PDB file of C-alpha atoms in Angstrom:
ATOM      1  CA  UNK A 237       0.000   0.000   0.000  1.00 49.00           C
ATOM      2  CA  UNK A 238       1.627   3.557  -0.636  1.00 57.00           C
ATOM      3  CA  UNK A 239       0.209   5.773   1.860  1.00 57.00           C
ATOM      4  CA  UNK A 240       2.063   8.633   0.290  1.00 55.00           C
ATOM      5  CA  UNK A 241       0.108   8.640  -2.765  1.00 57.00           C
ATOM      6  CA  UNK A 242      -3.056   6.753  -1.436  1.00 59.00           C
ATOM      7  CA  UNK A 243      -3.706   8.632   1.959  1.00 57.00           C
ATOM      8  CA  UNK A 244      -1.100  11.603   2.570  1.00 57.00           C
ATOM      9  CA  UNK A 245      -1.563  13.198  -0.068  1.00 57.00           C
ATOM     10  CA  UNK A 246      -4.959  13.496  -0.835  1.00 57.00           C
ATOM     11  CA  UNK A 247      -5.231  14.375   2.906  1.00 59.00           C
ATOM     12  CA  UNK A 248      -2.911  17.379   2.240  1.00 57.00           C
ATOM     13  CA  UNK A 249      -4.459  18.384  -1.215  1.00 58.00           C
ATOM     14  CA  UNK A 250      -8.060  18.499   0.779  1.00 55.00           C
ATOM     15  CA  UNK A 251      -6.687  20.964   3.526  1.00 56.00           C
ATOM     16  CA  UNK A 252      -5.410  23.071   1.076  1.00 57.00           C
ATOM     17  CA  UNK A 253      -8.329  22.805  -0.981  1.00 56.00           C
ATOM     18  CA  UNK A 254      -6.540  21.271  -3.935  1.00 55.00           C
ATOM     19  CA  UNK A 255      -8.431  19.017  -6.702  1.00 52.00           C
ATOM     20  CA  UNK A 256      -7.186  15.448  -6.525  1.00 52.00           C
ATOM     21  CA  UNK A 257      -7.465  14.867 -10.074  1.00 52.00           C
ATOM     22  CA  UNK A 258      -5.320  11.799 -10.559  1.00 52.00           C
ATOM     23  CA  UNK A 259      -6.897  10.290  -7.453  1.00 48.00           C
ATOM     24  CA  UNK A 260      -9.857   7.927  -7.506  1.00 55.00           C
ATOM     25  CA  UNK A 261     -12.887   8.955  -4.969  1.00 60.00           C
ATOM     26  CA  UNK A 262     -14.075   6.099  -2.674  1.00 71.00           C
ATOM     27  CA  UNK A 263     -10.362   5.017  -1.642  1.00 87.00           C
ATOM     28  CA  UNK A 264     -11.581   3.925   1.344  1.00 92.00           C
ATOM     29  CA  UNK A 265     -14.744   1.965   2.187  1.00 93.00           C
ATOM     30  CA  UNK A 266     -16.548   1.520   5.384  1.00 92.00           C
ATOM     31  CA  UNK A 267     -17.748  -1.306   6.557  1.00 94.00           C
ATOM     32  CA  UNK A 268     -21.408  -1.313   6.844  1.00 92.00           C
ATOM     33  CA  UNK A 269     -21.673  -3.323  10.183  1.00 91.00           C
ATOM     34  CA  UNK A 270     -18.639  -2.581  11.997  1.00 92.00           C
ATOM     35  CA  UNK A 271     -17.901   0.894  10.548  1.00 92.00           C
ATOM     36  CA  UNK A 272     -14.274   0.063  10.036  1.00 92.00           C
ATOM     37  CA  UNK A 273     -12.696   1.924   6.966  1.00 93.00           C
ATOM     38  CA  UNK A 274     -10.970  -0.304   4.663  1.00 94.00           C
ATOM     39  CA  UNK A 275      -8.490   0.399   1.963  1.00 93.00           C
ATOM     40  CA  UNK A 276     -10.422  -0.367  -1.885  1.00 91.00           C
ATOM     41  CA  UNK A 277      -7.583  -2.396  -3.054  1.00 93.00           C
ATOM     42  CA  UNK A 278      -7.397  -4.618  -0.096  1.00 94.00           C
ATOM     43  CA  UNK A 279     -10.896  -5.027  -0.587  1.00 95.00           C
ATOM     44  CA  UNK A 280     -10.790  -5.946  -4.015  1.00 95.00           C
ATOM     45  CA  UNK A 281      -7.991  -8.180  -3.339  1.00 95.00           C
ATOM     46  CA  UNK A 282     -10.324  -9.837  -0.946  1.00 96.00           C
ATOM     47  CA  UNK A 283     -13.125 -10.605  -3.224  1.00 97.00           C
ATOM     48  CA  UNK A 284     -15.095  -7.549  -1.924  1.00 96.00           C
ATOM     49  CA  UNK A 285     -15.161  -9.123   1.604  1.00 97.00           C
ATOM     50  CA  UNK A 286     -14.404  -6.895   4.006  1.00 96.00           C
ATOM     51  CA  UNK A 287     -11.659  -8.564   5.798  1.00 94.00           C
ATOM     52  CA  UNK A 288     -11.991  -8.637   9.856  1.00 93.00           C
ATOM     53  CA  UNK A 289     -15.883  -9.077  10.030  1.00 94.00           C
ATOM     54  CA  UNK A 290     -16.515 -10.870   6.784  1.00 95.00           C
ATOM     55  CA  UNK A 291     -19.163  -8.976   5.570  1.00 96.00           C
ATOM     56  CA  UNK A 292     -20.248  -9.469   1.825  1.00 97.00           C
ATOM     57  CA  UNK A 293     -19.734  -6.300  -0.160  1.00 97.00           C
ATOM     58  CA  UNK A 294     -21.521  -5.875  -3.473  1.00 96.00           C
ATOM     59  CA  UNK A 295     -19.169  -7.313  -6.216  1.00 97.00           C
ATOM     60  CA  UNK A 296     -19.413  -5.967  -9.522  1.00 97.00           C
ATOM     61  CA  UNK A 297     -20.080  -8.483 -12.073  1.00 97.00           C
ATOM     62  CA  UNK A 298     -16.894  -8.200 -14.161  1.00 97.00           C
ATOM     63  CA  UNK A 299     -14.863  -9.086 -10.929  1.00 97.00           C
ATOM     64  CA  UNK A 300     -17.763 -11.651 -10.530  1.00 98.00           C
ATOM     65  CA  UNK A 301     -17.068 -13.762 -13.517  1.00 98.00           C
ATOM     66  CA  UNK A 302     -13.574 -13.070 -13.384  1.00 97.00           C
ATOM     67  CA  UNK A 303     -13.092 -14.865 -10.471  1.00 97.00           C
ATOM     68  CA  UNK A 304     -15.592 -18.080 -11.311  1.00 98.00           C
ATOM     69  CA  UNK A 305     -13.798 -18.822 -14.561  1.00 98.00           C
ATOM     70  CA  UNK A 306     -10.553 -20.741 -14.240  1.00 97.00           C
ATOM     71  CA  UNK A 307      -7.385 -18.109 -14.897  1.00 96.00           C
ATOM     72  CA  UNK A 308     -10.157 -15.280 -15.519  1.00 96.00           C
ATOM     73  CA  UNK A 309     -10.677 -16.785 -18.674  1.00 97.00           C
ATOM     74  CA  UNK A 310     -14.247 -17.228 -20.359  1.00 98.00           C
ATOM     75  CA  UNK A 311     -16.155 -16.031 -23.963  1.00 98.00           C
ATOM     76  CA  UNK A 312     -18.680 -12.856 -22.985  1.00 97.00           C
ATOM     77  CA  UNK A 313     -21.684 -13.487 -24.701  1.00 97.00           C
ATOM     78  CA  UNK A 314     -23.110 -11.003 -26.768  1.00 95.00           C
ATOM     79  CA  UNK A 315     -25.712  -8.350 -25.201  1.00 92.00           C
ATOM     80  CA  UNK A 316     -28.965  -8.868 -27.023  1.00 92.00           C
ATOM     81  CA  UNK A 317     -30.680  -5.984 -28.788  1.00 92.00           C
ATOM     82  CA  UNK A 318     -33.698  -4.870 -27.987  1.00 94.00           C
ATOM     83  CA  UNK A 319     -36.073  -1.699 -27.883  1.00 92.00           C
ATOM     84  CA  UNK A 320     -34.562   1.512 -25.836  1.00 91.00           C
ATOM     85  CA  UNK A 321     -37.069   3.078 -23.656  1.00 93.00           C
ATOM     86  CA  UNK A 322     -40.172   1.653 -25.163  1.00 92.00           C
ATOM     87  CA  UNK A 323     -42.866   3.862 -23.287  1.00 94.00           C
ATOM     88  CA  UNK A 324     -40.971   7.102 -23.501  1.00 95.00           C
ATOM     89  CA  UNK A 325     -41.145   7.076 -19.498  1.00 96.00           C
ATOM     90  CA  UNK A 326     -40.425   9.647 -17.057  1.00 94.00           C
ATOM     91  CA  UNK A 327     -40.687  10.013 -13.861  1.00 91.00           C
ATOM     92  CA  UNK A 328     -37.944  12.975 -11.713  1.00 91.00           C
ATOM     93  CA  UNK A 329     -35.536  12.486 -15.130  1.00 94.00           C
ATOM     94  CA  UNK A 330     -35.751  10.859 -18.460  1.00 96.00           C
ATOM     95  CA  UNK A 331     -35.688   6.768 -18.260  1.00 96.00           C
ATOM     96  CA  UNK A 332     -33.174   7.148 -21.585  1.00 95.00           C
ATOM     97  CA  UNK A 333     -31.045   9.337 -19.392  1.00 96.00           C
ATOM     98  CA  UNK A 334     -30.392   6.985 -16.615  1.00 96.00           C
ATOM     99  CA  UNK A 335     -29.595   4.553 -18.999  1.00 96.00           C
ATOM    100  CA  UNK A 336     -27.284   7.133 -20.220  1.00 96.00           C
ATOM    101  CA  UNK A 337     -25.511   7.289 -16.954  1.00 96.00           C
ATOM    102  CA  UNK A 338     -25.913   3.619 -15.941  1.00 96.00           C
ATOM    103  CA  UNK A 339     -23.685   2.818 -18.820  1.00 96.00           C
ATOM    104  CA  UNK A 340     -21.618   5.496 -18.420  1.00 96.00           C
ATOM    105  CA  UNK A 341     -20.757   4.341 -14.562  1.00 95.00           C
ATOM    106  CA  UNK A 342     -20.969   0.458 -15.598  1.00 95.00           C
ATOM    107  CA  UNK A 343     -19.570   0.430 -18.882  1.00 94.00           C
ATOM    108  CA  UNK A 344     -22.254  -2.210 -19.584  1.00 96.00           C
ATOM    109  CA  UNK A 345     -25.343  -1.914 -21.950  1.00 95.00           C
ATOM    110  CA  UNK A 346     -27.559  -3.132 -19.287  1.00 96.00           C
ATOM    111  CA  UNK A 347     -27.582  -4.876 -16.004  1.00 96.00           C
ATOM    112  CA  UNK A 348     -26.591  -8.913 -17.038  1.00 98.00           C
ATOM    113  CA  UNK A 349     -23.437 -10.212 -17.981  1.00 98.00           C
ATOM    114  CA  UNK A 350     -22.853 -13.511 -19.502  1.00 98.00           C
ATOM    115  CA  UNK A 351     -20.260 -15.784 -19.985  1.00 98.00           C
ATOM    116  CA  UNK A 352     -19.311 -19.368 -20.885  1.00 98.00           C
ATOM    117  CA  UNK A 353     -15.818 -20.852 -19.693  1.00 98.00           C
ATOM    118  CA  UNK A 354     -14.840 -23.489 -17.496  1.00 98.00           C
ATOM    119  CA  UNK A 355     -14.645 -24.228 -13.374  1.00 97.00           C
ATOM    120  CA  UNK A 356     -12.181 -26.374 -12.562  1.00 95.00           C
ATOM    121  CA  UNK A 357     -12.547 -27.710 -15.831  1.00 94.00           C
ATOM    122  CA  UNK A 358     -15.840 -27.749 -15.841  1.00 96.00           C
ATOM    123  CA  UNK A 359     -18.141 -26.128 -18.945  1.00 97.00           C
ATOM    124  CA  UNK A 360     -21.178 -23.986 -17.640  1.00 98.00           C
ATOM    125  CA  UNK A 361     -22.637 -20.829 -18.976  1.00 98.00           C
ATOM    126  CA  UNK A 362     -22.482 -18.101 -15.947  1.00 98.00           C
ATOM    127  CA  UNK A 363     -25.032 -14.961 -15.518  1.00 98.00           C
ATOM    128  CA  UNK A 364     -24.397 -12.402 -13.220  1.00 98.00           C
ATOM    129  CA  UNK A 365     -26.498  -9.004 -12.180  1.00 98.00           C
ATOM    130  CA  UNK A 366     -24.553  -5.896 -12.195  1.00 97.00           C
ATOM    131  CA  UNK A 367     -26.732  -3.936  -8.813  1.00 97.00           C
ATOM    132  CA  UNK A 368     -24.805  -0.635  -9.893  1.00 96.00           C
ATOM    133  CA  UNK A 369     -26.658  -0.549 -13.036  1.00 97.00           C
ATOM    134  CA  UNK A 370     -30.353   0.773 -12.077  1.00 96.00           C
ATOM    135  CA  UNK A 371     -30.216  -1.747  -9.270  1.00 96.00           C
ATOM    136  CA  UNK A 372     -30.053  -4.430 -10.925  1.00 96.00           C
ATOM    137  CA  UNK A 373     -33.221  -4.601 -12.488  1.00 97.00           C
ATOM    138  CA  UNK A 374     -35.199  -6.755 -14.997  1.00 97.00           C
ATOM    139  CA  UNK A 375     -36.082  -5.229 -18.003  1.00 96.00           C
ATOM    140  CA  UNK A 376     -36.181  -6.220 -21.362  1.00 97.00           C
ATOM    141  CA  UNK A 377     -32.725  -6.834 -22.137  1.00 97.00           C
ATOM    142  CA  UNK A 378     -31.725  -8.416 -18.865  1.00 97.00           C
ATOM    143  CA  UNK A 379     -34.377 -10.743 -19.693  1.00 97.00           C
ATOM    144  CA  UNK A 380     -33.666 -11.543 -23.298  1.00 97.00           C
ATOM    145  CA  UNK A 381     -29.912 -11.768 -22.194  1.00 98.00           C
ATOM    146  CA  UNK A 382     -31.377 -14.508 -19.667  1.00 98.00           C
ATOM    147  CA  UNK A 383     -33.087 -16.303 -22.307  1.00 98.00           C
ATOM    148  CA  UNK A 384     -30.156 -16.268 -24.441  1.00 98.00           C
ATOM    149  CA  UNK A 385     -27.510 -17.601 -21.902  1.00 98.00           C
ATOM    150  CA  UNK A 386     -29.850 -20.515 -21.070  1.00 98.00           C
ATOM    151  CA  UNK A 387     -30.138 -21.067 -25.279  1.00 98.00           C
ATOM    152  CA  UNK A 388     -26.890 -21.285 -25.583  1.00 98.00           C
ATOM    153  CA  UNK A 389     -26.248 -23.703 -22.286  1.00 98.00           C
ATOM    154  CA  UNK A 390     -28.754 -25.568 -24.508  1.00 98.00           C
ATOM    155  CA  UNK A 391     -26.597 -25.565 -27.516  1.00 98.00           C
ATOM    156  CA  UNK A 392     -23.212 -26.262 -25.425  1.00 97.00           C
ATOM    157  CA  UNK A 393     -25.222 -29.054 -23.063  1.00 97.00           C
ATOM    158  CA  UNK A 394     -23.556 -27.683 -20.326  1.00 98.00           C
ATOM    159  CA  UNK A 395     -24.822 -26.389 -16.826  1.00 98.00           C
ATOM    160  CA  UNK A 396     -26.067 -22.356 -16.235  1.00 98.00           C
ATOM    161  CA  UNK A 397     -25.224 -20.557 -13.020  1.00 98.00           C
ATOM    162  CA  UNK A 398     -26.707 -17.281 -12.228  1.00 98.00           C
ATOM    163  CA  UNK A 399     -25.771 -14.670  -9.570  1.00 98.00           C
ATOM    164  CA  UNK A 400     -28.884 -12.362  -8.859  1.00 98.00           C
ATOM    165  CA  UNK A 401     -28.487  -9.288  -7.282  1.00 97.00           C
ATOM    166  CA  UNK A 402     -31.644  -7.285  -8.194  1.00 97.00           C
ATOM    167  CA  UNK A 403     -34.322  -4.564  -6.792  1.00 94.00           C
ATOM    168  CA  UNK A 404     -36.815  -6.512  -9.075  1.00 95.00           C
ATOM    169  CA  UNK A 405     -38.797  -5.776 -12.013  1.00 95.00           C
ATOM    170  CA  UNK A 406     -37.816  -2.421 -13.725  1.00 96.00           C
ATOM    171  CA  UNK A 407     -40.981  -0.028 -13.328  1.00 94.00           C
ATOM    172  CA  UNK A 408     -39.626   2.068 -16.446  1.00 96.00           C
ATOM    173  CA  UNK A 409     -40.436  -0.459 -18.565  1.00 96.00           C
ATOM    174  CA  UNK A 410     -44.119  -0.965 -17.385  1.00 95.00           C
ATOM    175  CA  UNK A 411     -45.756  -4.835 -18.080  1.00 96.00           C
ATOM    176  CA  UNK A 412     -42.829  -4.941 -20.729  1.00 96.00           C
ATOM    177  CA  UNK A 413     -40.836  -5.555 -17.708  1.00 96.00           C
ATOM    178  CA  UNK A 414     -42.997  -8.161 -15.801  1.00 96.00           C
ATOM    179  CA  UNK A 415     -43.334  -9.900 -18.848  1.00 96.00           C
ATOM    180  CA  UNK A 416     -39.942 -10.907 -18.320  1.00 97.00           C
ATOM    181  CA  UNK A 417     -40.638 -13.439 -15.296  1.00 97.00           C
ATOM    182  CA  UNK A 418     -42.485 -15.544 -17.543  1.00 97.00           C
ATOM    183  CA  UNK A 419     -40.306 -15.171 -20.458  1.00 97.00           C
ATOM    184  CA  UNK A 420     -37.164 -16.304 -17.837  1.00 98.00           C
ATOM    185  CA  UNK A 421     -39.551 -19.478 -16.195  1.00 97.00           C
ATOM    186  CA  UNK A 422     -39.839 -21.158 -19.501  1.00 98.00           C
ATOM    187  CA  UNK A 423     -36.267 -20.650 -20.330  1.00 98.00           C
ATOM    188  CA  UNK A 424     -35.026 -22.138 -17.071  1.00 98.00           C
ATOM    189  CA  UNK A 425     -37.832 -25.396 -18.071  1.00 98.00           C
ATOM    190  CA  UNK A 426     -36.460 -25.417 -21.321  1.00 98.00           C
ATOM    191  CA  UNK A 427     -33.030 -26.199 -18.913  1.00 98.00           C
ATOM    192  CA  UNK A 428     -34.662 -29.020 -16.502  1.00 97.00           C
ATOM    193  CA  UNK A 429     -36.211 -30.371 -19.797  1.00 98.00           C
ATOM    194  CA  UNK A 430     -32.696 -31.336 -21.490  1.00 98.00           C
ATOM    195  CA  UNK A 431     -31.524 -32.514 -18.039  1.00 97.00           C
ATOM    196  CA  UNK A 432     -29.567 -29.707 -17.685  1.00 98.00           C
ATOM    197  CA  UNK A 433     -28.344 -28.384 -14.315  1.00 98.00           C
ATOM    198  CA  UNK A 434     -29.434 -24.566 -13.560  1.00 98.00           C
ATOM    199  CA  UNK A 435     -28.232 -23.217  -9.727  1.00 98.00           C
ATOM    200  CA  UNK A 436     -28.693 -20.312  -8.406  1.00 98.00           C
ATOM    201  CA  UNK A 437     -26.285 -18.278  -6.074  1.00 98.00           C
ATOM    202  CA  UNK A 438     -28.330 -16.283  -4.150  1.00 98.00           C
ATOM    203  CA  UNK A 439     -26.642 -12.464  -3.473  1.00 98.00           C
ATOM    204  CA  UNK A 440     -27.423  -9.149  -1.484  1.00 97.00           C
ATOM    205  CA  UNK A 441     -29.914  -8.165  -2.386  1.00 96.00           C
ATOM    206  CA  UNK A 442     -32.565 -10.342  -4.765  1.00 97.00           C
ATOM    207  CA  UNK A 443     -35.615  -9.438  -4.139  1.00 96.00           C
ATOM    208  CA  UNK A 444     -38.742  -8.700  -5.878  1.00 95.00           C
ATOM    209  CA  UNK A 445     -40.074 -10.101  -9.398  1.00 94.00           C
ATOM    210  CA  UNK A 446     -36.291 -11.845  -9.627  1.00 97.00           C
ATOM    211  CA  UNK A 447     -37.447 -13.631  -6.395  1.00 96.00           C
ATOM    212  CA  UNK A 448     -40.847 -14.447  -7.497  1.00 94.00           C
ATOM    213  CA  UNK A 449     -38.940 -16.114 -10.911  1.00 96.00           C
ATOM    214  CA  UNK A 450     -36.089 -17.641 -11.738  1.00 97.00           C
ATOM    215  CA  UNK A 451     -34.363 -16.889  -8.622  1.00 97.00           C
ATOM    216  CA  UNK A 452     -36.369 -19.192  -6.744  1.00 97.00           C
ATOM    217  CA  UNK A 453     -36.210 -22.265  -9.612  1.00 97.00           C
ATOM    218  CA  UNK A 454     -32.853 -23.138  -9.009  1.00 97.00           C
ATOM    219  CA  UNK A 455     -32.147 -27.383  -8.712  1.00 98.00           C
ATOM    220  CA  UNK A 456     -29.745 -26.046  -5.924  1.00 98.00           C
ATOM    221  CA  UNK A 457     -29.921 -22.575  -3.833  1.00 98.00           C
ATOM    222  CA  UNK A 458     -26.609 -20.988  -2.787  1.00 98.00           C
ATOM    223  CA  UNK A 459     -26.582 -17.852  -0.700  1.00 98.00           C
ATOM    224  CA  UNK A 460     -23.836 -15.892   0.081  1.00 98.00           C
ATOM    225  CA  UNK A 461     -23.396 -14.926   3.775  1.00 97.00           C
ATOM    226  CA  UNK A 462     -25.985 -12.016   5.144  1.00 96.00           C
ATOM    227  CA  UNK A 463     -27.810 -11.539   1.617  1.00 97.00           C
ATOM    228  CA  UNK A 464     -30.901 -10.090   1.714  1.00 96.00           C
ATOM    229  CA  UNK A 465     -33.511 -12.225   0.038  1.00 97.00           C
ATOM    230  CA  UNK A 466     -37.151 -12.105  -0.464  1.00 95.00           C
ATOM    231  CA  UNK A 467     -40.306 -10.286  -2.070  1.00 94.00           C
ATOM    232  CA  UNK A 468     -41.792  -7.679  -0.395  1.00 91.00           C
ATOM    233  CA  UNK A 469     -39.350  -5.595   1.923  1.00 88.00           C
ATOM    234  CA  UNK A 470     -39.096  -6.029   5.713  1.00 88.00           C
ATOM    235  CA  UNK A 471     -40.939  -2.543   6.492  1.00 90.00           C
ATOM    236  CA  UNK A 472     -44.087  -3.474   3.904  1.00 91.00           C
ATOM    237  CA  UNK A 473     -44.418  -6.775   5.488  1.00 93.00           C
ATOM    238  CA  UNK A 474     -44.303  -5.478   9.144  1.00 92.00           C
ATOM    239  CA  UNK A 475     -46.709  -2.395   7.996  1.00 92.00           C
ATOM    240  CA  UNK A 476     -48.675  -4.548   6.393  1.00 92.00           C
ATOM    241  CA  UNK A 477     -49.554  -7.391   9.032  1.00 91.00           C
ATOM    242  CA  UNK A 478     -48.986  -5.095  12.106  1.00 92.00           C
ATOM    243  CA  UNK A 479     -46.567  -7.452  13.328  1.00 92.00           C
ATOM    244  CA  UNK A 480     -42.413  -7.175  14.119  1.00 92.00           C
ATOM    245  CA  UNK A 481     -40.652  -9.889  12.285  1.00 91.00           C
ATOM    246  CA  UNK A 482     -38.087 -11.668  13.502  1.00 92.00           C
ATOM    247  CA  UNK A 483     -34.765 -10.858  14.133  1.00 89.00           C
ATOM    248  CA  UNK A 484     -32.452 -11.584  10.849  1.00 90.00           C
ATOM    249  CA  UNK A 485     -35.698 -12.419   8.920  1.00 93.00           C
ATOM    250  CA  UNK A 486     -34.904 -12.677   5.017  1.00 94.00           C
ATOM    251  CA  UNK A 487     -31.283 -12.779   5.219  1.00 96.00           C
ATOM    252  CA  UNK A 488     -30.017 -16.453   3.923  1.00 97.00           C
ATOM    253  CA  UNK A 489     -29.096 -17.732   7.406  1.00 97.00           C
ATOM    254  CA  UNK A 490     -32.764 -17.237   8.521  1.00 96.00           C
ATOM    255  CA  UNK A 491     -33.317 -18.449   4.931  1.00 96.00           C
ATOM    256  CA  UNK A 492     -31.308 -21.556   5.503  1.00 97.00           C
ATOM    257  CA  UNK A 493     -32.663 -22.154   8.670  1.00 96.00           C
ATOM    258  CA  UNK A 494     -36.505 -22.435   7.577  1.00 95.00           C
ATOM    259  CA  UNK A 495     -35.909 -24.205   4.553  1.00 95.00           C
ATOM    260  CA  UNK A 496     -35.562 -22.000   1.501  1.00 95.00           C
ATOM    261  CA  UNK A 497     -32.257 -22.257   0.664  1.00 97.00           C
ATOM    262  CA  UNK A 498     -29.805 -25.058   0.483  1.00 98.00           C
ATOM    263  CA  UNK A 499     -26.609 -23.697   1.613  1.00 98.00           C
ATOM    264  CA  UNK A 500     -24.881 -21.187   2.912  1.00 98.00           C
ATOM    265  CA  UNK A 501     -21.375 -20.426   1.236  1.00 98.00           C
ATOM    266  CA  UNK A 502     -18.588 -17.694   1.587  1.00 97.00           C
ATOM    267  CA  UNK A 503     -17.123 -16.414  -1.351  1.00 98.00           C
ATOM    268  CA  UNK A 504     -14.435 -17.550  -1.479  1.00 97.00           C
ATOM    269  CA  UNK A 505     -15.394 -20.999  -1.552  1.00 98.00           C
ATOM    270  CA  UNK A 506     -18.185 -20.554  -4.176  1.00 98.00           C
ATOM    271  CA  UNK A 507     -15.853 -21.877  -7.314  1.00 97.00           C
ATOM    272  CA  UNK A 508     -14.765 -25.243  -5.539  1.00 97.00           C
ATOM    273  CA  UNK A 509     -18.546 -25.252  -4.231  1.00 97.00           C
ATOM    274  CA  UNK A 510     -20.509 -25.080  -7.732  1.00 98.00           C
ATOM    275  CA  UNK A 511     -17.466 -27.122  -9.266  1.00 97.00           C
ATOM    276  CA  UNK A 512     -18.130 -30.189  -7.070  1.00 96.00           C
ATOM    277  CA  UNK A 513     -21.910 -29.895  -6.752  1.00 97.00           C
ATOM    278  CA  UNK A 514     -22.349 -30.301 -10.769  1.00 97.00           C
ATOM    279  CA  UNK A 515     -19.854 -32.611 -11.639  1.00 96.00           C
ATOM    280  CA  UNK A 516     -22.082 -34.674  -9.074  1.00 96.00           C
ATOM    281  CA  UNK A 517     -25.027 -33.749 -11.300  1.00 95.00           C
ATOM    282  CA  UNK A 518     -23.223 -34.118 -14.144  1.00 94.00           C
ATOM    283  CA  UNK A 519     -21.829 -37.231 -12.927  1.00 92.00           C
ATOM    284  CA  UNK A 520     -18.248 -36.501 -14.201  1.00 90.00           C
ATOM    285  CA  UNK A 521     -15.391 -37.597 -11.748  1.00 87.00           C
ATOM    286  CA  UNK A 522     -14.681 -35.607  -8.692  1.00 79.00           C
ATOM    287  CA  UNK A 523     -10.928 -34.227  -8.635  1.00 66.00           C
ATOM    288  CA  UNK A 524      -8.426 -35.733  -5.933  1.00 46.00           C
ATOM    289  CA  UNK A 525     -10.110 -33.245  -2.703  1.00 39.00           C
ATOM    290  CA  UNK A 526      -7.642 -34.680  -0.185  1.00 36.00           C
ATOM    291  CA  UNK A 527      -3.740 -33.597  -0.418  1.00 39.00           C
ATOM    292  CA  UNK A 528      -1.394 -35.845   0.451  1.00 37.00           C
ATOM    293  CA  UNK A 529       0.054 -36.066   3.970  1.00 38.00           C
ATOM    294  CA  UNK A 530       3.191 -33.766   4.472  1.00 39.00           C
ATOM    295  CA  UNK A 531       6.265 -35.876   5.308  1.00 41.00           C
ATOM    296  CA  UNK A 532       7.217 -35.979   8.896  1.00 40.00           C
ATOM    297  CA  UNK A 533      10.921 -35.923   9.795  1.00 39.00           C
ATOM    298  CA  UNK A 534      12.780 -38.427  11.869  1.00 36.00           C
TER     299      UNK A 534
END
């Protein structure tokens, strides 16, 4: 870390009231549940797990598939084209305009990523939600980038993961957008129909018409420690039936607990994790998991 360039002197530059143009904002990050300020590349070199509590940062879906792929290496899929801003919506500022700027702070066309490499030599097709871009939510191009991935796991015969992270449907796009969740449901059956493996890692947050679709059709549920996951939010639910809700209620240890997930995982355990699970699926042979015993000296 060089604290002369990282720390001292923007520190120095801000009491004098100097720009810091060749340094990046957000160089440190604070922890949401301890409040402890951590450096953004030891962050990043941590998976986006902050390092002495563990918490699960959101992980921007380059970095995401990145770090599933063996070496970093897989084919992007192609970003389907469809209509921009079909209902001319507005709301406080243009719908085309935030997809201006969501693109702009992304450098994505919309919020899915796709991907097709291997995991520990294993072939799968990989979908991940980018949250940064307009939270993550389903439109028409995150779902016809759905539909496409699980085509071409189809075409390869090969498993599809995908890595939700999602405020739900995307209200600028109207029933366009809800139209999606069907659209996604038969694609996933098409999946289960060819004997195809589909699981779903569960991240903070999914919630929402992703949760009431093909979040929730997984043949295996993953979660990822303290995501948020459900429908309706905690403060609708609790306004709604009068009632306070338990403590920890929706996160994926609750989750876990009662039944609607499978597992819980860390991070950085999620490529050996998904690796073993579908070879078993699969039924392709399990690499050597046991190293051999170090040799003791006389």
């Amino acid at each position: 870390m060089n604290w002369l360039t990282n720390y001292v002197r923007p520190r120095i530059n801000s009491m004098l009231g100097r720009p810091n143009r060749d340094v990046p904002e957000n160089l440190w990050i604070k922890c949401p549940e301890t409040g402890e300020m951590v450096f953004h590349k030891d962050l990043e070199e941590n998976k986006w797990v902050i390092p002495a509590s563990g918490f699960h940062m959101k992980m921007p879906a380059k970095a995401r598939l990145a770090d599933l792929f063996d070496g970093g290496v897989y084919e992007s899929l192609p970003q389907p084209k469809v209509a921009q801003d079909p209902l001319k919506f507005r709301d406080s500022k243009r719908y085309a305009d935030r997809l201006k700027d969501s693109r702009t702070k992304t450098e994505q066309e919309d919020t899915i990523l796709s991907g097709i490499g291997y995991v520990q030599d294993l072939k799968l097709v990989a979908v991940v939600h980018e949250f940064n871009f307009i939270g993550g939510s389903l439109g028409l191009a995150a779902g016809e980038a759905i539909v496409k991935a699980c085509e071409r796991a189809l075409a390869e015969k090969c498993p599809l993961v995908i890595f939700p992270a999602s405020g739900g449907a995307r209200m600028q796009e109207g029933i366009l957008s809800l139209m999606q969740l069907p659209r996604t449901t038969v694609a996933v059956d098409m999946l289960k129909e060819a004997g195809l493996p589909y699981v779903v890692v569960l991240t903070n947050p999914t919630t929402g018409g992703v949760t009431a679709s093909y979040a929730m059709l997984g043949d295996i549920h993953i979660a990822e420690p303290g995501a948020e996951i459900g429908f309706a939010g905690k403060r609708v639910i609790e306004q709604t039936l009068r009632e306070k809700l338990p403590e920890g209620f929706q996160t994926s240890e609750y989750l876990l607990e009662h039944g609607m997930v499978d597992m819980v995982v860390k991070r950085h355990d999620i490529p050996a994790t998904l690796a073993k699970l579908l070879k078993m699926l699969t039924k392709q042979p399990l690499q050597q998991a046991i190293a051999a015993p170090a040799k003791i000296s006389a």
